[in-house]
XYZ file of C-alpha atoms in Angstrom:
458
model
C -11.009 -54.401 1.553
C -8.210 -54.881 -0.964
C -4.993 -53.400 -1.560
C -5.797 -50.585 -4.095
C -8.895 -49.683 -1.697
C -6.431 -48.817 1.296
C -3.977 -46.673 -0.270
C -6.651 -44.790 -1.694
C -7.939 -44.233 1.547
C -4.817 -43.680 3.395
C -3.787 -40.779 0.062
C -7.460 -39.048 1.087
C -6.670 -38.959 4.434
C -3.118 -37.887 4.159
C -4.662 -34.941 1.177
C -7.389 -34.476 3.762
C -4.544 -33.752 6.853
C -2.226 -31.572 4.158
C -5.117 -29.548 3.511
C -6.391 -28.483 7.357
C -2.164 -28.057 7.234
C -2.549 -25.817 4.686
C -5.410 -24.103 5.916
C -5.553 -23.619 9.026
C -0.764 -23.031 9.418
C -0.162 -21.251 6.559
C -4.009 -18.383 7.301
C -2.362 -18.490 10.717
C 1.396 -17.789 10.234
C -0.391 -14.929 8.081
C -2.339 -13.372 10.588
C 0.417 -13.652 13.551
C 3.183 -12.175 10.865
C 0.141 -9.143 8.611
C -2.791 -9.166 11.236
C -1.595 -9.265 14.708
C -1.119 -6.298 17.084
C 1.560 -6.717 19.970
C 2.646 -3.977 21.955
C 6.518 -4.178 22.477
C 9.009 -0.963 23.599
C 5.946 0.778 24.832
C 4.771 0.910 21.271
C 2.275 -1.272 19.173
C 3.148 -2.942 15.954
C 3.119 -6.195 14.307
C 5.748 -8.553 13.727
C 6.268 -7.667 10.071
C 7.119 -4.179 11.828
C 8.736 -6.534 14.083
C 11.090 -7.913 11.826
C 11.509 -5.072 9.347
C 13.640 -2.758 12.632
C 15.668 -5.358 13.285
C 16.929 -6.174 10.569
C 17.479 -2.221 10.141
C 19.244 -2.517 13.469
C 21.672 -5.482 11.628
C 22.216 -3.023 8.613
C 22.508 0.509 10.743
C 25.655 2.798 9.160
C 25.045 0.010 6.227
C 21.466 1.342 5.451
C 22.667 3.057 2.404
C 24.382 1.295 1.293
C 21.656 -0.847 0.321
C 19.578 0.900 -0.953
C 21.772 1.743 -3.490
C 22.939 -1.199 -4.472
C 19.981 -2.151 -5.029
C 18.553 1.101 -7.186
C 22.354 0.559 -8.889
C 20.873 -3.403 -9.404
C 17.196 -2.130 -10.518
C 19.028 -0.163 -12.699
C 20.822 -2.513 -14.431
C 18.589 -5.140 -14.774
C 16.330 -1.976 -16.590
C 18.549 -1.835 -19.129
C 19.450 -5.377 -19.976
C 15.742 -6.411 -19.689
C 14.625 -3.233 -22.099
C 17.568 -2.048 -24.348
C 18.481 -6.570 -25.540
C 15.655 -7.282 -28.980
C 12.246 -8.021 -27.269
C 12.245 -11.534 -28.452
C 15.921 -12.056 -26.268
C 14.530 -10.255 -23.295
C 11.220 -12.509 -23.061
C 13.314 -15.547 -22.825
C 14.443 -13.622 -19.532
C 13.386 -15.030 -15.791
C 10.558 -12.491 -14.924
C 9.804 -10.939 -18.092
C 6.403 -10.673 -17.511
C 7.569 -8.090 -14.528
C 10.542 -6.740 -15.141
C 10.363 -5.473 -19.204
C 8.902 -2.034 -18.618
C 5.889 -0.995 -20.799
C 7.457 2.488 -21.566
C 11.041 3.941 -22.634
C 10.356 6.702 -19.676
C 10.888 3.131 -16.843
C 14.540 2.095 -18.278
C 15.253 5.619 -17.624
C 14.576 6.676 -14.314
C 15.724 3.658 -13.302
C 19.033 4.827 -14.400
C 18.997 8.566 -12.988
C 17.648 6.831 -9.972
C 21.223 4.871 -9.754
C 23.013 7.966 -10.113
C 21.728 10.317 -7.645
C 22.064 7.281 -5.056
C 25.080 7.029 -5.270
C 25.534 10.915 -5.894
C 24.107 11.017 -2.398
C 25.336 8.442 -0.495
C 29.429 9.247 -1.435
C 28.112 12.570 -0.766
C 28.865 14.005 -4.741
C 26.965 16.740 -6.184
C 24.539 19.976 -5.500
C 22.995 20.285 -1.883
C 19.473 20.551 -2.988
C 20.604 16.786 -4.543
C 22.888 14.945 -1.112
C 21.597 16.888 1.490
C 19.619 15.362 4.078
C 16.127 17.566 3.529
C 16.730 15.680 -0.230
C 18.607 12.628 -1.480
C 19.698 11.185 2.260
C 15.373 11.607 3.356
C 14.057 9.731 0.128
C 16.961 7.501 -1.066
C 17.679 6.249 2.165
C 16.162 6.746 5.127
C 12.383 6.039 3.610
C 14.085 3.596 0.836
C 15.215 1.799 3.760
C 12.010 1.926 5.486
C 9.740 0.679 2.407
C 12.274 -1.516 0.864
C 11.973 -3.217 3.695
C 8.375 -3.474 4.774
C 6.844 -3.930 1.242
C 9.726 -6.551 0.288
C 8.839 -8.648 3.437
C 5.689 -8.192 3.043
C 5.253 -8.626 -0.651
C 7.053 -12.943 0.215
C 5.330 -13.642 3.155
C 1.809 -11.999 1.510
C 0.821 -15.609 -0.239
C 0.251 -16.876 3.143
C -2.543 -13.882 4.092
C -4.178 -14.614 0.916
C -4.194 -18.066 -0.653
C -5.158 -20.450 1.725
C -8.573 -19.867 1.741
C -8.153 -17.524 5.228
C -10.542 -14.754 2.340
C -12.919 -16.484 1.529
C -13.731 -17.488 4.925
C -14.158 -13.321 5.882
C -15.555 -12.639 3.034
C -18.607 -14.791 3.021
C -18.610 -13.863 6.907
C -18.517 -10.634 6.416
C -20.419 -10.029 3.849
C -24.053 -7.993 5.025
C -21.678 -5.843 6.293
C -19.101 -5.069 3.647
C -21.807 -5.053 0.887
C -24.636 -2.910 2.539
C -22.363 0.029 3.593
C -19.438 0.300 0.764
C -21.232 -2.057 -1.819
C -18.271 -4.463 -1.720
C -17.422 -7.748 -1.264
C -17.279 -9.264 2.141
C -13.762 -9.885 1.670
C -12.160 -6.304 1.025
C -12.759 -6.575 5.140
C -9.428 -8.359 5.122
C -7.367 -6.164 2.737
C -9.147 -2.876 5.608
C -6.790 -4.577 8.480
C -4.229 -5.493 6.220
C -3.726 -2.365 5.432
C -4.868 -1.137 8.748
C -2.642 -2.560 11.087
C 0.063 -3.110 8.586
C 0.852 -0.662 5.987
C -0.671 0.369 2.591
C 1.418 -0.845 0.094
C 0.876 -4.228 0.903
C -2.918 -3.405 1.436
C -2.576 -2.606 -2.603
C 0.134 -5.665 -3.663
C -3.638 -7.750 -2.077
C -6.038 -6.052 -3.145
C -4.167 -6.226 -7.251
C -2.923 -10.046 -6.585
C -7.232 -10.501 -5.499
C -8.193 -8.878 -8.571
C -6.291 -11.031 -11.022
C -7.413 -13.670 -9.533
C -10.993 -12.768 -9.825
C -11.751 -12.436 -6.605
C -12.964 -8.159 -7.589
C -14.608 -6.385 -10.469
C -12.090 -3.479 -12.012
C -14.855 -0.755 -9.745
C -14.684 -2.583 -6.746
C -10.204 -3.151 -6.956
C -9.984 0.906 -8.262
C -12.010 1.132 -4.989
C -10.810 -0.696 -2.568
C -7.030 0.300 -3.882
C -8.162 3.675 -3.302
C -10.297 3.664 -0.491
C -9.258 1.269 1.679
C -5.233 0.387 1.827
C -5.241 2.983 4.365
C -1.812 4.059 5.967
C -0.294 1.286 9.163
C -1.087 2.446 12.796
C 2.811 2.638 13.286
C 2.846 5.352 10.435
C -0.338 7.280 12.027
C 2.231 7.386 15.321
C 4.749 8.494 13.228
C 3.323 10.695 12.369
C 2.131 11.989 15.063
C 5.707 12.180 16.608
C 7.394 13.442 14.289
C 4.550 16.349 13.276
C 5.019 17.711 17.417
C 1.642 15.656 18.569
C 2.158 12.877 19.933
C 0.640 13.125 22.916
C -2.636 13.851 20.477
C -2.044 10.218 18.889
C -5.537 9.098 19.520
C -7.239 12.247 18.805
C -5.568 11.913 15.115
C -6.067 8.281 14.792
C -9.485 8.196 16.037
C -10.230 11.362 13.282
C -8.713 9.120 10.871
C -10.876 6.246 11.376
C -13.992 8.067 10.539
C -12.943 10.446 7.750
C -11.263 7.245 6.008
C -14.899 5.585 6.435
C -16.690 8.758 5.039
C -13.866 8.612 2.199
C -15.194 5.121 1.610
C -18.631 5.285 1.764
C -18.519 8.704 -0.077
C -15.886 8.624 -2.870
C -17.267 5.490 -4.553
C -20.070 6.678 -5.432
C -18.541 10.384 -7.062
C -16.869 10.651 -11.126
C -14.179 8.953 -11.348
C -14.349 5.949 -9.693
C -18.697 5.607 -9.641
C -17.719 5.251 -14.000
C -15.101 2.949 -13.080
C -16.981 -0.934 -14.966
C -17.559 -3.053 -12.867
C -15.456 -5.950 -15.418
C -13.090 -8.582 -13.992
C -9.802 -9.312 -14.941
C -10.478 -10.660 -18.309
C -7.458 -14.071 -18.232
C -9.868 -15.302 -14.809
C -13.392 -13.679 -15.438
C -15.205 -13.274 -12.019
C -14.180 -16.511 -9.904
C -15.520 -15.370 -6.395
C -19.135 -16.373 -4.654
C -19.557 -14.840 -1.632
C -23.954 -15.886 -1.574
C -24.884 -17.635 1.235
C -28.318 -20.215 0.312
C -31.273 -19.757 2.237
C -31.343 -21.763 5.362
C -27.786 -23.077 5.232
C -25.523 -21.802 7.835
C -23.083 -18.541 7.481
C -20.098 -20.459 9.007
C -20.773 -23.141 7.543
C -20.356 -22.300 4.200
C -17.273 -20.157 5.035
C -15.597 -23.049 6.451
C -16.289 -24.676 3.046
C -15.443 -22.122 0.734
C -12.028 -21.536 2.941
C -11.324 -25.527 2.881
C -11.602 -25.642 -0.977
C -9.152 -22.888 -1.734
C -6.500 -24.534 0.673
C -7.518 -28.489 -0.990
C -6.391 -26.464 -4.594
C -3.616 -23.948 -3.136
C 0.006 -24.615 -3.873
C 2.523 -25.689 -1.651
C 4.379 -22.884 1.127
C 7.172 -23.235 -1.411
C 6.004 -22.514 -5.043
C 3.825 -19.239 -3.006
C 7.128 -17.985 -1.775
C 8.533 -17.973 -5.191
C 5.396 -15.891 -5.874
C 5.761 -13.680 -3.449
C 9.400 -13.266 -4.679
C 8.913 -12.205 -7.845
C 6.054 -9.885 -6.536
C 8.881 -8.445 -4.489
C 11.923 -8.002 -6.850
C 7.847 -6.320 -8.797
C 8.389 -3.644 -6.516
C 12.558 -3.301 -6.085
C 13.377 -3.035 -9.245
C 10.484 -1.328 -11.162
C 8.997 0.472 -8.371
C 10.576 2.066 -5.550
C 13.995 3.837 -8.733
C 10.253 5.551 -10.052
C 9.113 5.911 -5.757
C 11.992 7.467 -4.682
C 13.302 9.765 -7.554
C 9.365 11.824 -6.936
C 10.047 11.926 -2.971
C 13.730 13.795 -3.474
C 12.412 16.708 -6.982
C 9.435 16.952 -4.429
C 11.693 18.100 -1.486
C 13.794 19.435 -3.378
C 11.389 21.966 -5.153
C 9.942 22.455 -1.236
C 13.343 23.355 0.071
C 15.149 24.577 -2.423
C 12.662 26.974 -4.773
C 9.321 28.958 -3.504
C 7.137 26.908 -6.279
C 4.196 25.595 -4.387
C 3.924 28.739 -1.870
C 3.103 30.758 -5.207
C 1.093 27.877 -6.446
C -0.533 27.159 -3.082
C -2.001 30.945 -2.448
C -4.707 30.603 -3.338
C -5.276 27.368 -1.045
C -3.988 30.067 2.013
C -6.227 32.393 1.625
C -9.081 28.978 2.119
C -6.711 28.219 5.489
C -7.140 32.404 5.940
C -11.174 31.764 5.754
C -10.871 28.809 7.767
C -9.304 30.909 10.699
C -6.342 28.290 10.439
C -2.866 29.441 11.646
C 0.137 29.849 9.512
C -1.690 29.319 6.716
C 1.152 30.581 3.947
C 3.593 28.064 5.266
C 0.624 25.049 5.452
C 0.103 25.508 2.356
C 1.874 23.240 0.109
C 0.571 20.806 2.237
C -2.431 20.606 1.124
C -1.046 19.447 -2.102
C 2.187 17.636 -1.568
C 1.518 14.604 -0.110
C 0.002 13.957 -3.548
C 4.143 13.331 -4.227
C 4.544 12.258 -0.996
C 2.450 11.421 2.046
C 4.837 12.079 4.364
C 5.930 15.893 2.825
C 3.259 17.034 4.723
C 4.013 15.964 8.250
C 7.450 17.126 7.709
C 5.894 20.614 6.660
C 3.799 20.605 10.178
C 6.845 19.555 11.712
C 8.371 23.103 11.624
C 5.335 24.784 12.567
C 4.286 26.058 15.247
C 0.676 25.751 15.483
C -1.234 23.133 17.304
C -4.215 23.495 14.922
C -2.000 24.060 11.987
C 0.385 20.981 12.693
C -3.204 18.295 13.188
C -4.537 19.207 9.976
C -1.848 18.519 8.100
C -0.533 15.211 9.854
C -4.491 14.741 9.282
C -4.340 15.039 5.616
C -1.454 13.357 5.159
C -2.880 9.898 6.935
C -6.057 10.211 4.665
C -5.903 12.115 1.439
C -4.356 8.182 0.691
C -2.906 8.669 -2.953
C 0.374 9.777 -2.735
C 3.299 9.213 -6.026
C 5.669 7.892 -3.982
C 4.494 4.442 -3.440
C 0.485 3.943 -3.421
C 0.423 5.650 -7.000
C 2.919 3.999 -8.608
C 1.621 0.904 -7.334
C -2.108 0.530 -8.471
C -0.083 1.998 -11.851
C 1.985 -0.917 -12.500
C -0.364 -3.651 -10.748
C -3.616 -4.425 -13.477
C -5.975 -2.174 -12.087
C -7.743 0.244 -13.766
C -7.215 3.300 -12.603
C -5.160 6.457 -14.569
C -3.229 8.829 -13.721
C -5.948 11.572 -13.618
C -7.930 9.328 -12.375
C -6.109 9.032 -9.043
C -5.016 12.725 -8.968
C -9.443 13.103 -9.476
C -9.423 10.925 -6.240
C -6.653 12.648 -4.547
C -9.186 16.355 -4.868
C -12.085 15.008 -3.627
C -10.566 12.753 -0.529
C -8.764 16.253 -0.216
C -11.879 18.211 0.219
C -13.518 15.908 2.384
C -11.002 15.753 4.877
C -10.282 20.028 4.825
C -12.405 21.041 6.225
C -13.646 17.925 8.825
C -9.579 18.605 10.114
C -10.533 21.412 11.245
C -13.495 21.074 12.702
C -11.823 18.372 14.871
C -8.506 21.237 14.959
C -10.862 24.013 16.391
C -12.600 21.653 19.068
C -8.916 19.640 20.249
C -6.926 23.470 20.372
């Protein structure tokens, strides 16, 4: 054997070894970090939750300084990128992500920075800076999301770019297609969100859509029906609402209702009207079909290996994750938290939502739900922020009503303080009116079911 042949053989062996290291090593890291439940200090969580919790504890009372600094940075970057002449702005780093599609984004970013500073230094009216409004939006909730979504985006490529989705998608093709008319790889979105975070699931779905693995209809269905809230969030919801002893019942109800919504909602407008076209730059790149007589396991491994072979080095994946994290930090969070602030301010400092939801209170009374008048705003405020119905539930005394509102907060899924903003910032072909319609449909499905379960439990 010539020296050239020996060199080629060694190079091929080295390449094969590196491919297996990426396929097994990087995918295993992604599984351990995002998808492996851990029982720590009497509660179930995942490595992402543990790490974010440690960082949160380390920040302690300085969390407000951290979140406010992020909002101020977002405002500065937004002004630089969107006030500068376009030919200059396009030369700046991450210009495609940080140049706003509308001038209103710049106004929101600057406003969020000002109000976050006012909240941090406790300067301004109480409706803005109180613990119920500004502190909740710009410090408490913002801090949790900054850490959870930021670290999630940074490390998400280890879950998506090294063949794991191809393996899982091929293995689970048949049941997912039969039940939901979706590609098998959508199952990993479900697992990632159910034990991780709904925001992570939206980011993951958009990444798969842009790579040509989902069509426009498929990505829309997955983002609005499978980006469910995480196990830790359901536990938090149960505890805040005063239903800690009924966590399993709440989680079980969520599982059944979210599954029914995922079967029914895509068959109704507007989701059934979304075109089955693929993202234009790439087109369709997914093929989960298995040839007749071929081993599904063998084909799944083959496809996973092929993706890992072409995948970038971990350093490049981290760079991609960093870009996604900066997009969330600088362009999504200011708008999301400002929406939450004004929702809380209007709820606590006016009777607007109580007046608008009077017909819903009549409906709740007909459904024999106690404290219907106080609970009615919770039916629609979940559209603006997912946690508001839970906050309302915590102030009520009826376990039935608490259960219904807490259940809605984890089954409606569409809320403009996070998931809806993420979808609008993504390439997924859904508009505001689409998202509002899907929210209404999910509420109409979930409300009577939660009411029935509440009457049976209490």
